Structure formats: C-alpha cells, structure tokens
mmCIF file of C-alpha atoms and ligand atoms in Angstrom:
data_model
loop_
_atom_site.group_PDB
_atom_site.id
_atom_site.type_symbol
_atom_site.label_atom_id
_atom_site.label_comp_id
_atom_site.label_asym_id
_atom_site.label_seq_id
_atom_site.Cartn_x
_atom_site.Cartn_y
_atom_site.Cartn_z
ATOM 1 C CA MET P 133 10.985 -9.713 10.572
ATOM 2 C CA ASP P 134 9.654 -13.334 13.087
ATOM 3 C CA LEU P 135 5.857 -13.536 11.711
ATOM 4 C CA PRO P 136 3.767 -14.626 15.035
ATOM 5 C CA ILE P 137 2.809 -18.415 14.979
ATOM 6 C CA ASN P 138 -1.134 -19.260 14.316
ATOM 7 C CA SER P 139 -1.106 -21.309 18.282
ATOM 8 C CA THR P 140 -4.756 -22.272 16.954
ATOM 9 C CA PRO P 141 -4.393 -26.227 16.782
ATOM 10 C CA HIS P 142 -5.517 -28.319 14.462
ATOM 11 C CA ILE P 143 -4.412 -25.586 11.658
ATOM 12 C CA HIS P 144 -3.467 -27.771 8.453
ATOM 13 C CA PRO P 145 -2.133 -24.764 5.650
ATOM 14 C CA HIS P 146 -3.168 -26.615 2.647
ATOM 15 C CA ALA P 147 -0.845 -27.749 -0.043
ATOM 16 C CA PHE P 148 -0.808 -26.554 -2.918
ATOM 17 C CA ALA P 149 -0.750 -28.351 -6.599
ATOM 18 C CA VAL P 150 -0.390 -25.374 -8.973
ATOM 19 C CA SER P 151 2.411 -23.244 -7.457
ATOM 20 C CA ALA P 152 2.741 -19.139 -6.991
ATOM 21 C CA ARG P 153 5.794 -19.795 -9.774
ATOM 22 C CA GLU P 154 3.722 -22.315 -11.944
ATOM 23 C CA ARG P 155 0.976 -19.132 -11.921
ATOM 24 C CA ALA P 156 3.439 -16.186 -12.566
ATOM 25 C CA GLU P 157 4.361 -18.004 -16.151
ATOM 26 C CA LEU P 158 1.294 -18.586 -17.092
ATOM 27 C CA LEU P 159 1.025 -14.946 -16.810
ATOM 28 C CA ARG P 160 4.425 -14.765 -17.947
ATOM 29 C CA GLN P 161 5.051 -11.748 -15.508
ATOM 30 C CA THR P 162 6.876 -11.318 -12.470
ATOM 31 C CA PRO P 163 4.755 -10.555 -9.372
ATOM 32 C CA GLY P 164 4.904 -8.165 -6.826
ATOM 33 C CA ILE P 165 3.456 -5.261 -4.119
ATOM 34 C CA VAL P 166 4.286 -1.677 -5.012
ATOM 35 C CA TRP P 167 3.400 -0.390 -1.057
ATOM 36 C CA PHE P 168 2.288 3.698 -1.531
ATOM 37 C CA THR P 169 2.724 5.363 1.499
ATOM 38 C CA GLY P 170 2.283 9.345 2.724
ATOM 39 C CA LEU P 171 0.050 11.660 3.903
ATOM 40 C CA SER P 172 -4.214 12.116 3.046
ATOM 41 C CA ALA P 173 -3.456 13.865 -0.531
ATOM 42 C CA ALA P 174 0.333 13.363 -1.207
ATOM 43 C CA GLY P 175 -1.153 11.789 -4.491
ATOM 44 C CA LYS P 176 -0.976 7.509 -3.593
ATOM 45 C CA SER P 177 -4.341 6.693 -5.569
ATOM 46 C CA THR P 178 -3.336 9.070 -8.513
ATOM 47 C CA ILE P 179 0.066 7.394 -9.638
ATOM 48 C CA ALA P 180 -1.309 3.910 -8.477
ATOM 49 C CA SER P 181 -4.141 4.849 -10.545
ATOM 50 C CA ALA P 182 -1.946 5.349 -13.361
ATOM 51 C CA VAL P 183 0.594 2.794 -12.902
ATOM 52 C CA ASP P 184 -2.831 0.124 -13.078
ATOM 53 C CA VAL P 185 -3.493 1.634 -16.424
ATOM 54 C CA VAL P 186 0.339 1.733 -17.613
ATOM 55 C CA LEU P 187 0.622 -1.831 -16.161
ATOM 56 C CA HIS P 188 -3.105 -3.000 -18.145
ATOM 57 C CA ARG P 189 -2.310 -1.966 -21.342
ATOM 58 C CA ASN P 190 1.062 -3.348 -21.525
ATOM 59 C CA GLY P 191 -0.849 -6.474 -21.059
ATOM 60 C CA LYS P 192 0.049 -6.893 -17.502
ATOM 61 C CA HIS P 193 -2.165 -8.499 -14.606
ATOM 62 C CA SER P 194 -2.489 -5.506 -12.099
ATOM 63 C CA PHE P 195 -4.442 -4.919 -9.668
ATOM 64 C CA LEU P 196 -5.408 -2.068 -6.850
ATOM 65 C CA LEU P 197 -5.774 -2.406 -3.184
ATOM 66 C CA ASP P 198 -6.922 1.540 -2.731
ATOM 67 C CA GLY P 199 -7.513 2.351 1.850
ATOM 68 C CA ASP P 200 -10.799 3.778 1.345
ATOM 69 C CA THR P 201 -12.562 1.235 -0.654
ATOM 70 C CA LEU P 202 -11.243 -1.629 1.527
ATOM 71 C CA ARG P 203 -12.339 0.871 4.660
ATOM 72 C CA THR P 204 -16.002 -0.311 2.949
ATOM 73 C CA GLY P 205 -15.416 -3.603 3.116
ATOM 74 C CA LEU P 206 -12.826 -5.919 4.543
ATOM 75 C CA CYS P 207 -11.981 -3.447 6.832
ATOM 76 C CA ARG P 208 -15.038 -1.650 7.165
ATOM 77 C CA ASP P 209 -15.043 -2.499 11.391
ATOM 78 C CA LEU P 210 -11.403 -0.599 11.807
ATOM 79 C CA GLY P 211 -11.603 3.019 13.034
ATOM 80 C CA PHE P 212 -7.935 4.508 13.005
ATOM 81 C CA SER P 213 -6.639 4.032 16.638
ATOM 82 C CA ASN P 214 -3.240 2.631 16.637
ATOM 83 C CA GLU P 215 -4.155 -1.123 17.192
ATOM 84 C CA HIS P 216 -7.058 -0.627 13.923
ATOM 85 C CA ARG P 217 -4.486 1.072 12.013
ATOM 86 C CA HIS P 218 -2.223 -2.358 12.635
ATOM 87 C CA GLU P 219 -5.194 -4.515 12.177
ATOM 88 C CA ASN P 220 -5.669 -2.985 9.519
ATOM 89 C CA ILE P 221 -2.536 -2.297 7.548
ATOM 90 C CA ARG P 222 -2.383 -6.810 8.487
ATOM 91 C CA ARG P 223 -5.532 -7.434 6.728
ATOM 92 C CA VAL P 224 -4.331 -5.522 3.471
ATOM 93 C CA SER P 225 -1.092 -7.819 3.652
ATOM 94 C CA GLU P 226 -2.063 -10.647 3.826
ATOM 95 C CA VAL P 227 -4.598 -9.664 0.676
ATOM 96 C CA SER P 228 -1.863 -8.215 -1.047
ATOM 97 C CA ARG P 229 0.871 -11.636 -0.440
ATOM 98 C CA LEU P 230 -2.579 -14.238 -1.730
ATOM 99 C CA MET P 231 -3.124 -11.642 -4.939
ATOM 100 C CA ALA P 232 0.819 -11.571 -5.568
ATOM 101 C CA ASP P 233 0.168 -15.380 -4.926
ATOM 102 C CA ALA P 234 -1.689 -15.877 -8.227
ATOM 103 C CA GLY P 235 0.629 -14.269 -10.258
ATOM 104 C CA LEU P 236 -0.511 -10.094 -9.846
ATOM 105 C CA LEU P 237 1.297 -7.400 -9.660
ATOM 106 C CA VAL P 238 -0.753 -5.285 -6.411
ATOM 107 C CA LEU P 239 -0.857 -1.769 -6.109
ATOM 108 C CA VAL P 240 -1.650 -0.773 -2.431
ATOM 109 C CA CYS P 241 -2.539 2.723 -1.548
ATOM 110 C CA SER P 242 -2.456 3.145 1.997
ATOM 111 C CA ILE P 243 -0.721 5.792 4.953
ATOM 112 C CA SER P 244 0.412 3.544 6.679
ATOM 113 C CA PRO P 245 2.088 5.792 9.127
ATOM 114 C CA PHE P 246 3.731 3.063 11.193
ATOM 115 C CA ALA P 247 7.473 2.105 10.564
ATOM 116 C CA ALA P 248 6.829 -0.848 12.448
ATOM 117 C CA ASP P 249 3.742 -1.783 10.140
ATOM 118 C CA ARG P 250 5.318 -0.808 7.193
ATOM 119 C CA GLN P 251 7.733 -3.542 7.376
ATOM 120 C CA LEU P 252 5.511 -6.572 8.808
ATOM 121 C CA ALA P 253 3.636 -5.617 5.015
ATOM 122 C CA ARG P 254 6.856 -6.249 3.823
ATOM 123 C CA ALA P 255 7.627 -9.871 5.792
ATOM 124 C CA ILE P 256 3.955 -11.221 5.279
ATOM 125 C CA ALA P 257 3.877 -9.427 1.349
ATOM 126 C CA GLY P 258 7.256 -11.218 1.037
ATOM 127 C CA PRO P 259 10.327 -8.725 1.389
ATOM 128 C CA HIS P 260 11.833 -10.092 -2.495
ATOM 129 C CA ARG P 261 8.535 -9.013 -3.952
ATOM 130 C CA PHE P 262 7.159 -5.515 -2.155
ATOM 131 C CA ILE P 263 8.477 -2.753 -3.316
ATOM 132 C CA GLU P 264 7.901 0.479 -0.790
ATOM 133 C CA VAL P 265 6.806 3.370 -3.156
ATOM 134 C CA HIS P 266 6.934 6.939 -0.418
ATOM 135 C CA VAL P 267 4.515 9.257 -1.588
ATOM 136 C CA HIS P 268 6.356 12.341 -0.192
ATOM 137 C CA VAL P 269 4.709 15.870 0.414
ATOM 138 C CA PRO P 270 4.590 18.853 2.903
ATOM 139 C CA VAL P 271 1.740 18.505 4.935
ATOM 140 C CA ALA P 272 0.948 22.264 4.756
ATOM 141 C CA VAL P 273 0.815 21.278 0.592
ATOM 142 C CA ALA P 274 -1.482 17.964 1.087
ATOM 143 C CA GLU P 275 -3.558 21.042 3.443
ATOM 144 C CA ARG P 276 -4.081 22.606 0.342
ATOM 145 C CA ARG P 277 -4.870 19.918 -2.142
ATOM 146 C CA ASP P 278 -7.064 18.371 0.300
ATOM 147 C CA PRO P 279 -9.514 16.818 -1.888
ATOM 148 C CA LYS P 280 -11.107 15.637 0.038
ATOM 149 C CA GLY P 281 -11.816 18.131 2.615
ATOM 150 C CA LEU P 282 -10.789 15.765 5.114
ATOM 151 C CA TYR P 283 -7.578 18.056 6.259
ATOM 152 C CA LYS P 284 -10.334 20.783 6.978
ATOM 153 C CA LEU P 285 -12.263 18.878 8.926
ATOM 154 C CA ALA P 286 -9.437 17.233 11.113
ATOM 155 C CA ARG P 287 -8.423 20.973 12.090
ATOM 156 C CA GLN P 288 -11.544 21.764 12.975
ATOM 157 C CA GLY P 289 -11.694 18.661 15.416
ATOM 158 C CA ALA P 290 -15.083 16.369 13.359
ATOM 159 C CA ILE P 291 -11.620 14.569 12.649
ATOM 160 C CA LYS P 292 -9.600 12.552 15.248
ATOM 161 C CA ASP P 293 -6.577 10.933 14.801
ATOM 162 C CA PHE P 294 -6.056 12.186 11.550
ATOM 163 C CA THR P 295 -1.600 11.521 10.882
ATOM 164 C CA GLY P 296 -0.184 14.774 10.103
ATOM 165 C CA ILE P 297 -2.532 16.761 11.973
ATOM 166 C CA ASP P 298 -3.537 14.916 15.385
ATOM 167 C CA SER P 299 -2.026 11.528 14.715
ATOM 168 C CA PRO P 300 2.293 11.046 13.457
ATOM 169 C CA TYR P 301 3.330 10.122 10.313
ATOM 170 C CA GLU P 302 6.811 8.148 10.577
ATOM 171 C CA GLU P 303 8.384 8.976 7.417
ATOM 172 C CA PRO P 304 10.347 5.822 5.886
ATOM 173 C CA THR P 305 13.535 5.827 5.558
ATOM 174 C CA THR P 306 14.991 4.080 3.495
ATOM 175 C CA PRO P 307 11.895 3.083 1.325
ATOM 176 C CA ASP P 308 12.422 1.767 -1.740
ATOM 177 C CA ILE P 309 11.593 4.393 -4.423
ATOM 178 C CA ARG P 310 10.160 8.267 -2.859
ATOM 179 C CA ILE P 311 8.353 10.626 -5.235
ATOM 180 C CA ASN P 312 8.334 14.517 -3.475
ATOM 181 C CA THR P 313 5.383 15.453 -5.285
ATOM 182 C CA THR P 314 5.545 18.925 -4.620
ATOM 183 C CA GLN P 315 8.408 18.349 -8.442
ATOM 184 C CA CYS P 316 7.614 15.100 -9.904
ATOM 185 C CA SER P 317 4.996 14.665 -12.939
ATOM 186 C CA VAL P 318 2.292 12.120 -12.232
ATOM 187 C CA ALA P 319 3.756 10.800 -15.196
ATOM 188 C CA ASP P 320 7.445 11.120 -14.133
ATOM 189 C CA ALA P 321 7.037 8.865 -11.390
ATOM 190 C CA VAL P 322 4.606 6.457 -13.336
ATOM 191 C CA ALA P 323 7.491 5.849 -15.702
ATOM 192 C CA LEU P 324 9.861 6.181 -12.310
ATOM 193 C CA ILE P 325 8.262 2.823 -10.746
ATOM 194 C CA ALA P 326 7.266 1.416 -14.147
ATOM 195 C CA ARG P 327 10.861 1.113 -14.816
ATOM 196 C CA ARG P 328 11.306 -0.201 -11.587
ATOM 197 C CA LEU P 329 9.072 -3.352 -12.391
ATOM 198 C CA GLY P 330 10.337 -3.966 -15.069
ATOM 199 C CA ARG P 331 13.660 -4.883 -13.726
ATOM 200 C CA THR P 332 11.667 -6.678 -11.181
HETATM 201 N N1 ATP B 624 2.652 15.330 -8.863
HETATM 202 C C1 ATP B 624 1.377 14.821 -7.829
HETATM 203 N N2 ATP B 624 0.923 13.350 -7.797
HETATM 204 C C2 ATP B 624 -0.104 13.053 -7.565
HETATM 205 N N3 ATP B 624 -1.217 13.979 -7.101
HETATM 206 C C3 ATP B 624 -0.813 14.872 -7.787
HETATM 207 C C4 ATP B 624 0.106 16.036 -7.981
HETATM 208 N N4 ATP B 624 -0.114 17.076 -7.994
HETATM 209 C C5 ATP B 624 -0.837 17.374 -7.891
HETATM 210 N N5 ATP B 624 -1.171 15.868 -7.321
HETATM 211 C C6 ATP B 624 -2.804 16.784 -6.852
HETATM 212 O O1 ATP B 624 -3.075 15.830 -5.522
HETATM 213 C C7 ATP B 624 -3.769 15.379 -5.199
HETATM 214 C C8 ATP B 624 -3.427 13.677 -4.210
HETATM 215 O O2 ATP B 624 -4.545 13.097 -3.801
HETATM 216 P P1 ATP B 624 -4.662 11.274 -4.057
HETATM 217 O O3 ATP B 624 -6.784 11.253 -4.026
HETATM 218 O O4 ATP B 624 -4.047 10.549 -4.695
HETATM 219 O O5 ATP B 624 -4.601 11.358 -2.674
HETATM 220 P P2 ATP B 624 -4.126 9.566 -1.409
HETATM 221 O O6 ATP B 624 -2.787 10.030 -1.469
HETATM 222 O O7 ATP B 624 -4.884 8.896 -2.129
HETATM 223 O O8 ATP B 624 -4.539 10.241 0.008
HETATM 224 P P3 ATP B 624 -5.673 8.956 1.032
HETATM 225 O O9 ATP B 624 -4.790 9.555 1.420
HETATM 226 O O10 ATP B 624 -6.313 10.471 1.026
HETATM 227 O O11 ATP B 624 -6.262 8.380 -0.253
HETATM 228 C C9 ATP B 624 -5.143 15.292 -6.260
HETATM 229 O O12 ATP B 624 -5.724 15.902 -6.576
HETATM 230 C C10 ATP B 624 -3.649 15.227 -7.076
HETATM 231 O O13 ATP B 624 -4.933 15.513 -8.415
HETATM 232 MG MG1 MG B 625 -6.181 7.106 -1.355
#
C-alpha cells in the first residue's frame, strides 16, 4: 500500500544518528508490532496483557497500546464515525511505528473493524514486523460476556455506531494468527503468540 505523502512544504525529516537497528541491538531483541483486532469483549486486552507479562518476565522490552487508554489521551478528540475510526488507527499506527523504531515489542489492542484501516496500520507500522492477530468471538458470545456493559447500552440505543450491533466488523480474511476465544484459553493464546514472536 502506498502511503500518502505529506504535501506540507519545508518538511525535512531528521536523519537519525542512531539507527533503529542499533537501538534493537542494544535491547537484544527483534522489535515488532502485534496488532490485536476483534469485537469488543473478544478478549484483545485480556490476551495482550498476558502476553505483555510473559514478555516482561522474559526480559523483553514491550509496551501495550490499548484502545480505551489511548482514547483518553492521544485520541481523546475522536469518536466512532468511520472517519474518526480511520484517524484513530492512523495515529495509533504511527505511534506503534515509532515505538518499534525505538526497539520495543508493541502490543496494540484496537477493535479496528475496517480491513482498509488494518491494511493502513500494516503499511505504516512496517509490513515486515507486523503481526495481525484476529481475536475472534461470535457477537452473541461477546454480548453475553459484556464486561463493560457496552452491548447492553448499544442495544438500548444509548451508544451509537457500536461494532457488531449497528456498525460492521469486517473479519480479517488472512490474519497472521486467528484465536477463537470460545475454544482457546488465554494461556494457549499467549503461548501461540509468544512462539510466533520467538520466530521473528
Ligand atoms: N479465552 C479467552 N480469552 C480472552 N478473554 C476471555 C476468554 N474467555 C473468556 N474471556 C473473557 O472475555 C472478556 C474479554 O474482555 P476484554 O476486555 O479482554 O475484551 P476486549 O477485546 O479488549 O474488548 P474492548 O474492545 O471492549 O476493549 C473478559 O471478561 C475475559 O475474562
Ligand atoms: Mg480492550
């Protein structure tokens, strides 16, 4: 995917004296971005947090970028229209790119319901170091779990544009990893992702 070029004149990107490779070598790890996509209550944050703990215990430098947290800061001005969802993904992708350039293993949790936006995320973050994890669950199961009570509010009409209810979720057709959380335990999901990271 070709990324749009900044048309603002007089922008001269800084040539870093320390390269991303040198930073990664110092940290003795291969940086990467693990992008968790899926419905609300699918289990993205639960699994990503558990991966974060395992990486940390194994001496890896990781960081979790969680959608809800980002929407209280970096993306606090954004709502849930298609346009705002797109801008949300763009910002989070840019931040994850910078963090990976700094040498980190970045875990991103974002519903990211649109295929085009996920494609953009991969392009911005760097396709060679991007792992898309589809955390899958049927809407009915997510709705039964409803840990934040959001599905209930969406059904009542108190929340609009809620993914899976009145806003679509475009299922990834070729994710790098697919985890069905009605069948796969958190521990098994973590092991699967850790194995994959071990190979990068
Ligand atoms: N196998 C499983 N893997 C992950 N979560 C599970 C699993 N089985 C049950 N759960 C439960 O499902 C819920 C998932 O909630 P979680 O906050 O992780 O979802 P999320 O995808 O991050 O949602 P949101 O997009 O709203 O942040 C938790 O209550 C968790 O305990
Ligand atoms: Mg979450």
